[in-house]
Coordinates of C-alpha atoms and ligand atoms in Angstrom, one line a residue:
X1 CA 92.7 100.6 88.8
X2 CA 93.1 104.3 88.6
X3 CA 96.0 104.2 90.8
X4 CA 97.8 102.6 88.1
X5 CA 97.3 104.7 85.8
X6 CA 97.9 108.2 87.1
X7 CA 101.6 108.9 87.6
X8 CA 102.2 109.6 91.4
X9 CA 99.6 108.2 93.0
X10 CA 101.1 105.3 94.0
X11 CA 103.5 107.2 95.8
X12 CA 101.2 109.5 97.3
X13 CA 99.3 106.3 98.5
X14 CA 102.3 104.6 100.0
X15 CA 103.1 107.9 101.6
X16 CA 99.7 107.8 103.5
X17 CA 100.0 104.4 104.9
X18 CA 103.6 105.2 106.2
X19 CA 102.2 108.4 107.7
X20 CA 99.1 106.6 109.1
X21 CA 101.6 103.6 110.7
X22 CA 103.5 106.0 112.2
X23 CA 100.5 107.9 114.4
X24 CA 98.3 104.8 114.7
X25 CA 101.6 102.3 115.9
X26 CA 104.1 104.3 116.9
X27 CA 106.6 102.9 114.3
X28 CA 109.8 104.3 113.4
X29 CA 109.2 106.3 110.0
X30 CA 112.3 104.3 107.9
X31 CA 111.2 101.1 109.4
X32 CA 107.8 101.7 108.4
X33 CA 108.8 102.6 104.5
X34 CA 111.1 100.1 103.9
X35 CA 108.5 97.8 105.1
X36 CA 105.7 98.4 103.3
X37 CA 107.9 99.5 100.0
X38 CA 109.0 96.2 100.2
X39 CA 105.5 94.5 100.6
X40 CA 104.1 96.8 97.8
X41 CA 107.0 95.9 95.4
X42 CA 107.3 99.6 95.0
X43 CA 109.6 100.6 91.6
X44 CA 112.6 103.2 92.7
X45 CA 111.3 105.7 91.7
X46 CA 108.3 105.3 93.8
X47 CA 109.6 104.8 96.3
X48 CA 112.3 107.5 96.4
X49 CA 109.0 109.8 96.1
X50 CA 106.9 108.0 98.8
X51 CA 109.9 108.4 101.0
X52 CA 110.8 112.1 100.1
X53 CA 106.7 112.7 100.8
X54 CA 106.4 110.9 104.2
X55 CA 109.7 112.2 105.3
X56 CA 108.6 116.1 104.4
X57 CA 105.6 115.5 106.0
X58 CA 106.5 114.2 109.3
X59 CA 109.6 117.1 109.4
X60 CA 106.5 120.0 109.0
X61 CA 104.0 118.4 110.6
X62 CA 102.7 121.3 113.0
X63 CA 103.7 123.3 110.1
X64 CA 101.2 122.0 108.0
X65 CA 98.4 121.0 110.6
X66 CA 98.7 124.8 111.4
X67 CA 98.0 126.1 107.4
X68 CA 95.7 123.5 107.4
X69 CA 93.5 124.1 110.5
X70 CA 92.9 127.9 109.3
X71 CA 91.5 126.8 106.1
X72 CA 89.5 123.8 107.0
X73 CA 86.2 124.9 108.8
X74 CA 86.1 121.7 110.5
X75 CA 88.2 120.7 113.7
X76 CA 91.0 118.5 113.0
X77 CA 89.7 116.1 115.6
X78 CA 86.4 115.3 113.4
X79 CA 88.4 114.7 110.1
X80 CA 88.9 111.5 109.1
X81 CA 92.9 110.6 110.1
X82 CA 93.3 109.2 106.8
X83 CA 91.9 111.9 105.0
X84 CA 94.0 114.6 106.8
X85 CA 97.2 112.2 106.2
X86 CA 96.1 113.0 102.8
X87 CA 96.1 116.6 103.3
X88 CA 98.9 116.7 105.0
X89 CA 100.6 115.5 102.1
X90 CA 99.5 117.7 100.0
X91 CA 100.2 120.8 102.0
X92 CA 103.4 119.5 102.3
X93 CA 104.2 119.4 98.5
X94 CA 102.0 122.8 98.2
X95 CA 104.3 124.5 101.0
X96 CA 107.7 122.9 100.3
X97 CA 108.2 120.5 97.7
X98 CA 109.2 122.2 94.0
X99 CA 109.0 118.9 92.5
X100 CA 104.8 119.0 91.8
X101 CA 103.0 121.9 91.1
X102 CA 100.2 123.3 93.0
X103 CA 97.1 122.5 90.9
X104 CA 98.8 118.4 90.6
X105 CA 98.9 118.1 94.0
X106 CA 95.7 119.1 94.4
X107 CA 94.3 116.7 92.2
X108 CA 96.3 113.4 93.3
X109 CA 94.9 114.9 96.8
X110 CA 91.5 114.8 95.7
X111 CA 91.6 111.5 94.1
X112 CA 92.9 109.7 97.1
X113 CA 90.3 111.3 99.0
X114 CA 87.6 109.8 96.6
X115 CA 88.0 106.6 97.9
X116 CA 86.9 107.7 101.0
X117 CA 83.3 108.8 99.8
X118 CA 82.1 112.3 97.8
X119 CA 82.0 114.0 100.9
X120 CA 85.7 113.7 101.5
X121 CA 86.5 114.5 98.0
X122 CA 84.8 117.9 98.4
X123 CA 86.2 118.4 101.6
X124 CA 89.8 117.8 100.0
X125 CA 89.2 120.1 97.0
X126 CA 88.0 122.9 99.4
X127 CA 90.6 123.1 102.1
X128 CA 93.2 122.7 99.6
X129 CA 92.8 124.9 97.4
X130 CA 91.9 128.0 100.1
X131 CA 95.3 126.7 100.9
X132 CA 97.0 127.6 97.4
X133 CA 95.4 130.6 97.5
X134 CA 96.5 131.5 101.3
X135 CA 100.0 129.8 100.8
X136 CA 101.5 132.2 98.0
X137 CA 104.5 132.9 99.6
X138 CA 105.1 130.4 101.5
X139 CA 102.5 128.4 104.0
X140 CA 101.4 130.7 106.8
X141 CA 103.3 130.6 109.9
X142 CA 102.0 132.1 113.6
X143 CA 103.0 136.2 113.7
X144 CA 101.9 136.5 117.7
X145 CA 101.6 134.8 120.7
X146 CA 105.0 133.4 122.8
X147 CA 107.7 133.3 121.2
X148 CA 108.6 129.4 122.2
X149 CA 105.1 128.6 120.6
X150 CA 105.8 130.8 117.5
X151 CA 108.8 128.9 116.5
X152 CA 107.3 125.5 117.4
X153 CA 105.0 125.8 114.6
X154 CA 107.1 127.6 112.5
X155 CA 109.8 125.2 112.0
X156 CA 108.0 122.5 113.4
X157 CA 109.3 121.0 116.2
X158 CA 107.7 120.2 119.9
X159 CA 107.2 123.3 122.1
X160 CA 109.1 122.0 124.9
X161 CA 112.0 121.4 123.3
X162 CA 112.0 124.5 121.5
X163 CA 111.6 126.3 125.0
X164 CA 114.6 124.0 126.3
X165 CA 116.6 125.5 123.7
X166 CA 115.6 128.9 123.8
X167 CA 117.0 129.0 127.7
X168 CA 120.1 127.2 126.8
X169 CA 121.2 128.8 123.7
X170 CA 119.1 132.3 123.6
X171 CA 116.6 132.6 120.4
X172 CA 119.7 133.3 117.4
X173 CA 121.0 130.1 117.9
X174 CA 117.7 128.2 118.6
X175 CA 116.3 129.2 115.5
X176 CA 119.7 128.7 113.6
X177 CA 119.3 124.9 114.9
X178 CA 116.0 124.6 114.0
X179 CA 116.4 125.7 110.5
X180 CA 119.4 122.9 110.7
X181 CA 117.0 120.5 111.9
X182 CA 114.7 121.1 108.9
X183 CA 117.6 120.5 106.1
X184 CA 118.5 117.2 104.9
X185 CA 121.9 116.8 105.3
X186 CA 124.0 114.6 102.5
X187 CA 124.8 111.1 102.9
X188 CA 128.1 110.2 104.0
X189 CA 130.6 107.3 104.0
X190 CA 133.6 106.3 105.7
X191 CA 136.6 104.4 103.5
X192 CA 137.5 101.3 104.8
X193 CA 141.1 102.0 104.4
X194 CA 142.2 98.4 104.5
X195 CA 140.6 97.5 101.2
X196 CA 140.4 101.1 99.4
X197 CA 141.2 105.2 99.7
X198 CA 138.8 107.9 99.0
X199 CA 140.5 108.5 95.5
X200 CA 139.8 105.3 94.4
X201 CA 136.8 105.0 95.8
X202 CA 135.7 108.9 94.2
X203 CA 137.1 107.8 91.0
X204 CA 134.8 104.4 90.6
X205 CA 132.0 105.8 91.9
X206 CA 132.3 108.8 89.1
X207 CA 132.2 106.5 86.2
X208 CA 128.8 105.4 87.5
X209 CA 127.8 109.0 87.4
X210 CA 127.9 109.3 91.6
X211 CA 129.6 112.5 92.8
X212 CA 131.5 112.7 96.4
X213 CA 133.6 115.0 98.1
X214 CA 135.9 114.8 100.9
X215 CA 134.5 114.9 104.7
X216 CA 135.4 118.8 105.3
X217 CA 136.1 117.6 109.0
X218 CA 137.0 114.1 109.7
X219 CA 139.9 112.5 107.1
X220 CA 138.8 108.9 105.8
X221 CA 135.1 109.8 104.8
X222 CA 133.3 111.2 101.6
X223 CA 129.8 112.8 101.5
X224 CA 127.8 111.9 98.2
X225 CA 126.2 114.7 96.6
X226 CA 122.6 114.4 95.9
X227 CA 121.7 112.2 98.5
X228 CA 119.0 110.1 98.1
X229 CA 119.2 106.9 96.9
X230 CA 120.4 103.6 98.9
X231 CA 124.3 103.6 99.6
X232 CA 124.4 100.0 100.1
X233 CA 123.7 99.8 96.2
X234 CA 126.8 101.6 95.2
X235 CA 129.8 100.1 93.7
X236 CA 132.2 98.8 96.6
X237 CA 129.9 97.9 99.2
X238 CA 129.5 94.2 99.1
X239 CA 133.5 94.4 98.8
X240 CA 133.5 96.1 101.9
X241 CA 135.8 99.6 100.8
X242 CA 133.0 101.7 103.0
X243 CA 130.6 102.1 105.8
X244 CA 127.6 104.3 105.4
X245 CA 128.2 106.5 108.6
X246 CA 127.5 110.1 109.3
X247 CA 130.4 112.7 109.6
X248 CA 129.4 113.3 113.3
X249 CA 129.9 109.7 114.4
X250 CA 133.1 109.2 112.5
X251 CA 134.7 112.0 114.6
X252 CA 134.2 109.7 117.8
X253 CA 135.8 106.4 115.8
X254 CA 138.5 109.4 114.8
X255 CA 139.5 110.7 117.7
X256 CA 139.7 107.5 119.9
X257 CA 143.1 106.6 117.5
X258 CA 142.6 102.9 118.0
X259 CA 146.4 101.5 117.7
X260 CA 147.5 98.1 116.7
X261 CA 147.8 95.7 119.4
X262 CA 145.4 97.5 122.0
X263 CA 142.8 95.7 124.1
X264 CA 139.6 97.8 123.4
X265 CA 135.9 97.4 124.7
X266 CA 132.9 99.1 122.5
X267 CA 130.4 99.1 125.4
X268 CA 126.9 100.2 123.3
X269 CA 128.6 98.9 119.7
X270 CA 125.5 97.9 117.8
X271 CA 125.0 97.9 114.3
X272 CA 129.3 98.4 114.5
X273 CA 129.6 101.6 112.5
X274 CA 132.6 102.9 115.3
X275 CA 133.5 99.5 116.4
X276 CA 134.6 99.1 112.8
X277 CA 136.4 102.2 112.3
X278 CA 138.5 101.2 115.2
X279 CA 139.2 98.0 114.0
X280 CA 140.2 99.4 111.1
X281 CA 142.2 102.3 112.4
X282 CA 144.6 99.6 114.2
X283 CA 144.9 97.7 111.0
X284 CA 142.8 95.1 112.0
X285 CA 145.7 94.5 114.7
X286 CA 144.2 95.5 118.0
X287 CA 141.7 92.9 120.3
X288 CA 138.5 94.4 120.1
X289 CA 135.2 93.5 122.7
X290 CA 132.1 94.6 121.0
X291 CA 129.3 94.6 123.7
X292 CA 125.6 95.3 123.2
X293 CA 122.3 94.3 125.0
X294 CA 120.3 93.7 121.9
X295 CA 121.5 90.3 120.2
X296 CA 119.6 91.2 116.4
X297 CA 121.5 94.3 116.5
X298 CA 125.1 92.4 117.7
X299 CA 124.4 89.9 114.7
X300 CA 124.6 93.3 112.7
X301 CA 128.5 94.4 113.9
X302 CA 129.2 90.5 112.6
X303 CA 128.1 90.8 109.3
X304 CA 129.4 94.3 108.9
X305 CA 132.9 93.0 109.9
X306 CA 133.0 90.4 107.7
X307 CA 131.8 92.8 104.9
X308 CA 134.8 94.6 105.5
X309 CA 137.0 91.6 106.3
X310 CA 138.0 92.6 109.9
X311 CA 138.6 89.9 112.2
X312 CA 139.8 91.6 115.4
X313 CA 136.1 92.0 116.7
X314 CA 134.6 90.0 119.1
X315 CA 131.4 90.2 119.6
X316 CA 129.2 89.5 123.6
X317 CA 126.0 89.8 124.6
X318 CA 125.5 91.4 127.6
X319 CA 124.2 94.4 129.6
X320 CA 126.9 96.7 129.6
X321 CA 126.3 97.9 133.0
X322 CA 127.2 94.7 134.7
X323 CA 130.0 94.0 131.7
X324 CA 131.6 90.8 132.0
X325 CA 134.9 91.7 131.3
X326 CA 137.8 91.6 133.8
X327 CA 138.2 95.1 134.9
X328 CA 141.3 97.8 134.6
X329 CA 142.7 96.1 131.6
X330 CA 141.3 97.9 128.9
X331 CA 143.5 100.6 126.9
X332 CA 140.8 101.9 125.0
X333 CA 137.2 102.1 126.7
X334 CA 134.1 103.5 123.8
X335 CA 130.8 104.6 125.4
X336 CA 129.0 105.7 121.9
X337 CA 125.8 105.1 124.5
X338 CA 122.1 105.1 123.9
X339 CA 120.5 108.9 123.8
X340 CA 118.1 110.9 123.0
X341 CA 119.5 111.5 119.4
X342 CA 117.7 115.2 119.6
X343 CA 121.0 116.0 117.6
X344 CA 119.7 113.9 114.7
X345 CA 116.5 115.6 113.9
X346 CA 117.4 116.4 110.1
X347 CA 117.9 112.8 109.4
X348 CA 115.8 111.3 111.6
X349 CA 112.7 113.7 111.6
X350 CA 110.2 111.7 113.5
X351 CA 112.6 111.8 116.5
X352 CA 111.1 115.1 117.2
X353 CA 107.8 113.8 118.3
X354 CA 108.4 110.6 119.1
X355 CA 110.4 111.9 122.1
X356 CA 109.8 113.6 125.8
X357 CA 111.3 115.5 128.3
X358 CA 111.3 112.8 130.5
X359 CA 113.6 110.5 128.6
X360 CA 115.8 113.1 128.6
X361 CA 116.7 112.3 132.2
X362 CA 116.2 108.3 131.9
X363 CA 118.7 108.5 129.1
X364 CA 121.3 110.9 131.4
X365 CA 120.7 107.6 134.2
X366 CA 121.5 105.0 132.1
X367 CA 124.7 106.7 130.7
X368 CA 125.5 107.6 133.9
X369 CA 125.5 103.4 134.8
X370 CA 127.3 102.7 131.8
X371 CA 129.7 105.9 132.2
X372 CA 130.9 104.2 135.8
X373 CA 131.4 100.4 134.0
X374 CA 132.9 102.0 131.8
X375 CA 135.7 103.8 133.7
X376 CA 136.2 100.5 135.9
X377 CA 137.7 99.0 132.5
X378 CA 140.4 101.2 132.3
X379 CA 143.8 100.7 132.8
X380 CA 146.3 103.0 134.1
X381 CA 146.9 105.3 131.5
X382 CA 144.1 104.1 129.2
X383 CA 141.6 106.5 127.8
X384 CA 137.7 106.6 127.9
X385 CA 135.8 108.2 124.6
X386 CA 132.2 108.8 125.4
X387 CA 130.1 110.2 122.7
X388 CA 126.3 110.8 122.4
X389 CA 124.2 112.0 119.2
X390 CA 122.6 114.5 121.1
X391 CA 123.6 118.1 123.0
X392 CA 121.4 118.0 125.9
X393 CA 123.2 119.4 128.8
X394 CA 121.9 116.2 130.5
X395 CA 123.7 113.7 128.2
X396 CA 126.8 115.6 127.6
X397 CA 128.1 118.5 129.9
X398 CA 126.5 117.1 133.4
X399 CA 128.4 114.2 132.6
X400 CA 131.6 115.7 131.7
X401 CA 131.4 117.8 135.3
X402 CA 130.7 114.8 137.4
X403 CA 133.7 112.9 135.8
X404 CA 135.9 115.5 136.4
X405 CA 135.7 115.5 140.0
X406 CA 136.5 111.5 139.8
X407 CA 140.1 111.4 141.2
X408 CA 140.6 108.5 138.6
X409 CA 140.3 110.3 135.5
X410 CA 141.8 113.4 133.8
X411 CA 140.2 115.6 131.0
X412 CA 142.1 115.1 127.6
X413 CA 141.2 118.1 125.3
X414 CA 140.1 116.9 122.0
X415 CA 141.3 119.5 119.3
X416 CA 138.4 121.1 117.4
X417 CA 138.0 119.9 113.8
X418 CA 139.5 122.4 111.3
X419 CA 136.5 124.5 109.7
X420 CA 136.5 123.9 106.3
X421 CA 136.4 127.3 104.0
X422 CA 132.7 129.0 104.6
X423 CA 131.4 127.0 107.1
X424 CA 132.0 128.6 110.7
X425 CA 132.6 125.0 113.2
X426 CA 133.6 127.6 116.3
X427 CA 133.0 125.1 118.9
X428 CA 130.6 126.6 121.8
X429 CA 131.7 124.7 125.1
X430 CA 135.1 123.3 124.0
X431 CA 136.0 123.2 128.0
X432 CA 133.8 120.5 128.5
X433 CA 134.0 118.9 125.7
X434 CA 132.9 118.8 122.0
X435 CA 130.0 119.9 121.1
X436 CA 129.0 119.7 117.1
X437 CA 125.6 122.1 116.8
X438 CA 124.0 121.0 113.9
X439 CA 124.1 124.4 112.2
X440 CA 127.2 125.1 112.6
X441 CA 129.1 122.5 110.4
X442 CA 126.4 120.8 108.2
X443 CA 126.8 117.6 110.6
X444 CA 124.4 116.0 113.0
X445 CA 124.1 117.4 116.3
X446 CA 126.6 115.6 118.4
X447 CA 129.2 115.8 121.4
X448 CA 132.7 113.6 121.8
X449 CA 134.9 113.6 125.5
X450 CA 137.8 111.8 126.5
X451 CA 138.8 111.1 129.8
X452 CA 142.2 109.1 130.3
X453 CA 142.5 107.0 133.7
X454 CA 145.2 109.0 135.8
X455 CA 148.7 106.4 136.3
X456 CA 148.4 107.9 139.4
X457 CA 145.9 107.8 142.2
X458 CA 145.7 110.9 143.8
X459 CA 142.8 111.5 146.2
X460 CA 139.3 114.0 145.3
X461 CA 140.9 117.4 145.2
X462 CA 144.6 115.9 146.7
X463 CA 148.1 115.1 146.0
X464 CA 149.0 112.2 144.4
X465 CA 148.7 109.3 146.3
X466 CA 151.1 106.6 144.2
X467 CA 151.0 104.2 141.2
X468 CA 148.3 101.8 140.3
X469 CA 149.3 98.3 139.1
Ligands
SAM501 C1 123.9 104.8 119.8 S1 123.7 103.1 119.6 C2 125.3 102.6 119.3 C3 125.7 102.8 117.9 C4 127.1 102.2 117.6 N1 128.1 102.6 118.5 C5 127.5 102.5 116.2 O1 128.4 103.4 116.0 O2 127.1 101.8 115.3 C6 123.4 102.5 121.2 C7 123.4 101.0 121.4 O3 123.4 100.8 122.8 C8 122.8 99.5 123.0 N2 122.4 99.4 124.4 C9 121.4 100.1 125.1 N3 121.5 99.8 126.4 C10 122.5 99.0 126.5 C11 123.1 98.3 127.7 N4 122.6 98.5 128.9 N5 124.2 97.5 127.5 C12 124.7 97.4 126.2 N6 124.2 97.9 125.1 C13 123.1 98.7 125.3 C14 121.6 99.6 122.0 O4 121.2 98.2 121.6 C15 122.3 100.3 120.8 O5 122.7 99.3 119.9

C-alpha cells in the first residue's frame, strides 16, 4: 500500500513497466504508455509524469547507462533489468529533470527497489547516490576516445548514425542536430479552415488558459505553448476546427496547393493528417483517393474526415505499389511514403534505437516502388509531391537525382519557408530539394520535392519529342 501513499511513486512505477515493455517487447514507447495508463486508471497528473519519465529516459539512455556503469561496481549485464530500469530513472531525473530534487529521487528509487529484496535496495542507494555526488554539474559524459563514440553517449544516440552524420554534415552540424534531437519540440495544430481560423481558434483556447502562436513557417497552423497535455482534449476538436499535425508535415499538405475540382491520389495517406489538409485546401471541392496498405490505419483518415466534415475523400485499400487506379489521370499525385523517420527523433525518441542501418536502404526500395506508381498517375502537366520525415540521403536526395534523369518529369523548385525573426531556416541542399534539419527551424527533421509530369515527351537527355494525350 505504500505506493499509494507516497506522492510519485506511482508514476515512477508506471514509468518502469513502460521502460521494461519497451526492451523486453519491442513496443513502441507511446503505444506502450497509453496502454498501460489506461489499464492502471492512471490520474493526469500521473500520467503526464510517468510519461515525461519514460520519455526522458529512453531519449538519454546511453547517457545514463554511461553515469551509471562508472558508479555501479557491478556489470550492467548482472543487474536485475528491472532494477536498472529503476536506476535509469532516477539518473534520468538526477541528470536532467528540475522537477524532483536529488535526495527525492533517490528515495522513490530506493523504495521501488525494495520490492525487489534488501539487496537491491542497497544496491540502489549506493550507486545512486555516488551518482549525485559524481553528477554535480551535470551527469558525466566521455572526454576521449573517437569522436563518433564520444557524441554517441553524450547526446545519446546510436553510434552508427552518429558516424553517418558526422560524414554527411561534418561534426558542427552533427552535434547541432543532436542537441535538436534531444529537445522536445511544442505541439502543433493545423486550422481546419472550413470550420474556424487561427484567431478564433487562439481566442477560445485563451479563455481556457491555453496559449498558441502562429506556425513561424507554414500559414494555417498554431503551436501550443507548453506542450504536454493531450490536444485531442482541447476545445474545438470533436468539432473538427484542427488537426494535431507537426509544422514539418504541414509544409508537404502546403506546398502541394490542392485546388477545387482536382483529381488527387494520397498514395501512403494513413491516419489522413495531409490527405485532410488537401481536402481542405480545395474547399472540400477536389476528388480525393486516399490509399494505404494497412486497413486499421485507413479506418483512421475516415473518422478524421468526418471529424472535420470533409466529404471529398475516398478511401481504398490497397498496396500502393500495384495501385488500382487508372493511370495518367491524376493532377495531384502525394507520396508522404513510409521512412525511417530519423528526422523525428525529438518527438519520437525511441526511434533512435529501435532502428538500423539496414532499413535505411529497405525504406530507400520501397519508396523507390512507390516513387515509380506514383509517377505513372500523372497526367500531363500534373505534379508529384513526395515527402519523407527523414534526411537520409537515401530517402530524399538519391531519389530526387534518379527522378531527374526521368524524361517524364521536371524539377519544380519549392520556395524556402520565410525564417521567422531569430531562427536561421537557410536551407542546405535547396537544389535538390527541401530539406528541414531539425536544428535549424525548431521543426522535425524532414524533406518536401515536387516533380511536375512534362506536357511534353522529350526523350533522356533529347529534344522534345511531341504532346502526350
Ligand atoms: C508516413 S505514413 C503516412 C502519413 C500520412 N501521409 C499522414 O500525413 O497522416 C506512411 C503510411 O504508408 C503506409 N504504407 C506503407 N507501405 C505501403 C504500401 N506499399 N502501400 C500503401 N501504403 C503503405 C503505412 O500504412 C503508413 O500509414
Amino acid at each position: 500500500m505504500e505506493s499509494r501513499e507516497v506522492p510519485g511513486l506511482v508514476a515512477r512505477r508506471l514509468a518502469v513497466q513502460a521502460l521494461e515493455r519497451l526492451e523486453r517487447e519491442g513496443a513502441y514507447l507511446s503505444l506502450a504508455l497509453r496502454a498501460l495508463l489506461a489499464r492502471r486508471h492512471a490520474s493526469p497528473a500521473q500520467a503526464a509524469a510517468a510519461t515525461a519519465l519514460a520519455t526522458g529516459v529512453v531519449r538519454w539512455r546511453s547517457r545514463l547507462d554511461y553515469a551509471l556503469g562508472r558508479v555501479s561496481r557491478r556489470p550492467r549485464d548482472s543487474v536485475d533489468p528491472t532494477l536498472w530500469q529503476i536506476l535509469r530513472v532516477a539518473a534520468y531525473e538526477i541528470g536532467f529533470s528540475r522537477e524532483t530534487p536529488a535526495p527525492v529521487a533517490v528515495d522513490l528509487a530506493v523504495r521501488q527497489a525494495r520490492d525487489l529484496g534488501g539487496g537491491p535496495a542497497a544496491f540502489a542507494n549506493a550507486v545512486l547516490r555516488a551518482l549525485v555526488r559524481e553528477a554535480d554539474g551535470g551527469l558525466p559524459a566521455p572526454s576521449d576516445g573517437p569522436l563518433d563514440a564520444r557524441l554517441a553517449v553524450t547526446h545519446s544516440h546510436p553510434r552508427w548514425l552518429v558516424r553517418r552524420w558526422l560524414d554527411r554534415w561534418g561534426a558542427t552540424t552533427t552535434e547541432a542536430i543532436l542537441r535538436a534531437d534531444n529537445e522536445p519540440l511544442p505541439l502543433s495544430v493545423r486550422v481546419n479552415p472550413l470550420r474556424a481560423t487561427p484567431e478564433r481558434l487562439g481566442e477560445v483556447w485563451r479563455a481556457r488558459g491555453v496559449r498558441a502562436h502562429p506556425t513561424p513557417l507554414v500559414p494555417g497552423g498554431l503551436w501550443l505553448e507548453g506542450g504536454g497535455g493531450a490536444v485531442e482534449s482541447l476545445p474545438g476538436f470533436e468539432e473538427g476546427w484542427f488537426t494535431p499535425q507537426s509544422e514539418a508535415a504541414m509544409l508537404a499538405g502546403h506546398v502541394a496547393g490542392a485546388r477545387a475540382g482536382e483529381r488527387i491520389a494520397d498514395l501512403c495517406a494513413a491516419p489522413g493528417g495531409k490527405t485532410t489538409h488537401l481536402a481542405e485546401s480545395s474547399g472540400d471541392a477536389a476528388r480525393i483517393v486516399a490509399i494505404d496498405a494497412h486497413a486499421a490505419r485507413l479506418g483512421l483518415v475516415r473518422r478524421n474526415a468526418r471529424r472535420l466534415g470533409l466529404r471529398s475523400i475516398r478511401t481504398v485499400l490497397g498496396d500502393a505499389t500495384r495501385v488500382p487506379l487508372a493511370p495518367g489521370r491524376f493532377d495531384l499525385v502525394l507520396l508522404d511514403a513510409p521512412c525511417t523517420a530519423l528526422g523525428t527523433l525529438a518527438r519520437h525518441p525511441d526511434v533512435r534505437w529501435r532502428r538500423r542501418l539496414e532499413d535505411v536502404e529497405a525504406m530507400a526500395r520501397l519508396q523507390r516502388e512507390l516513387l515509380e506508381a506514383a509517377v505513372d498517375l500523372l497526367r500531363p502537366g500534373g505534379r508529384l509531391i513526395y515527402s519523407v520525415c527523414s534526411f537520409e540521403a537515401e530517402e530524399t536526395v538519391e531519389h530526387v537525382r534518379r527522378l531527374s534523369a526521368d524524361a517524364r518529369l521536371e524539377r519544380v523548385p519549392i520556395p524556402p519557408p520565410q525564417a521567422p525573426a531569430g531562427l536561421d531556416c537557410a536551407q542546405p541542399e535547396t537544389a535538390e530539394g527541401l530539406i528541414l534539419l531539425p536544428h535549424r527551424c525548431r521543426t522535425d527533421g524532414f524533406f518536401v520535392v515536387r516533380f511536375d509530369r512534362s506536357r511534353v515527351t522529350r526523350p533522356a537527355g533529347g529534344r522534345a519529342a511531341g504532346h502526350e494525350k
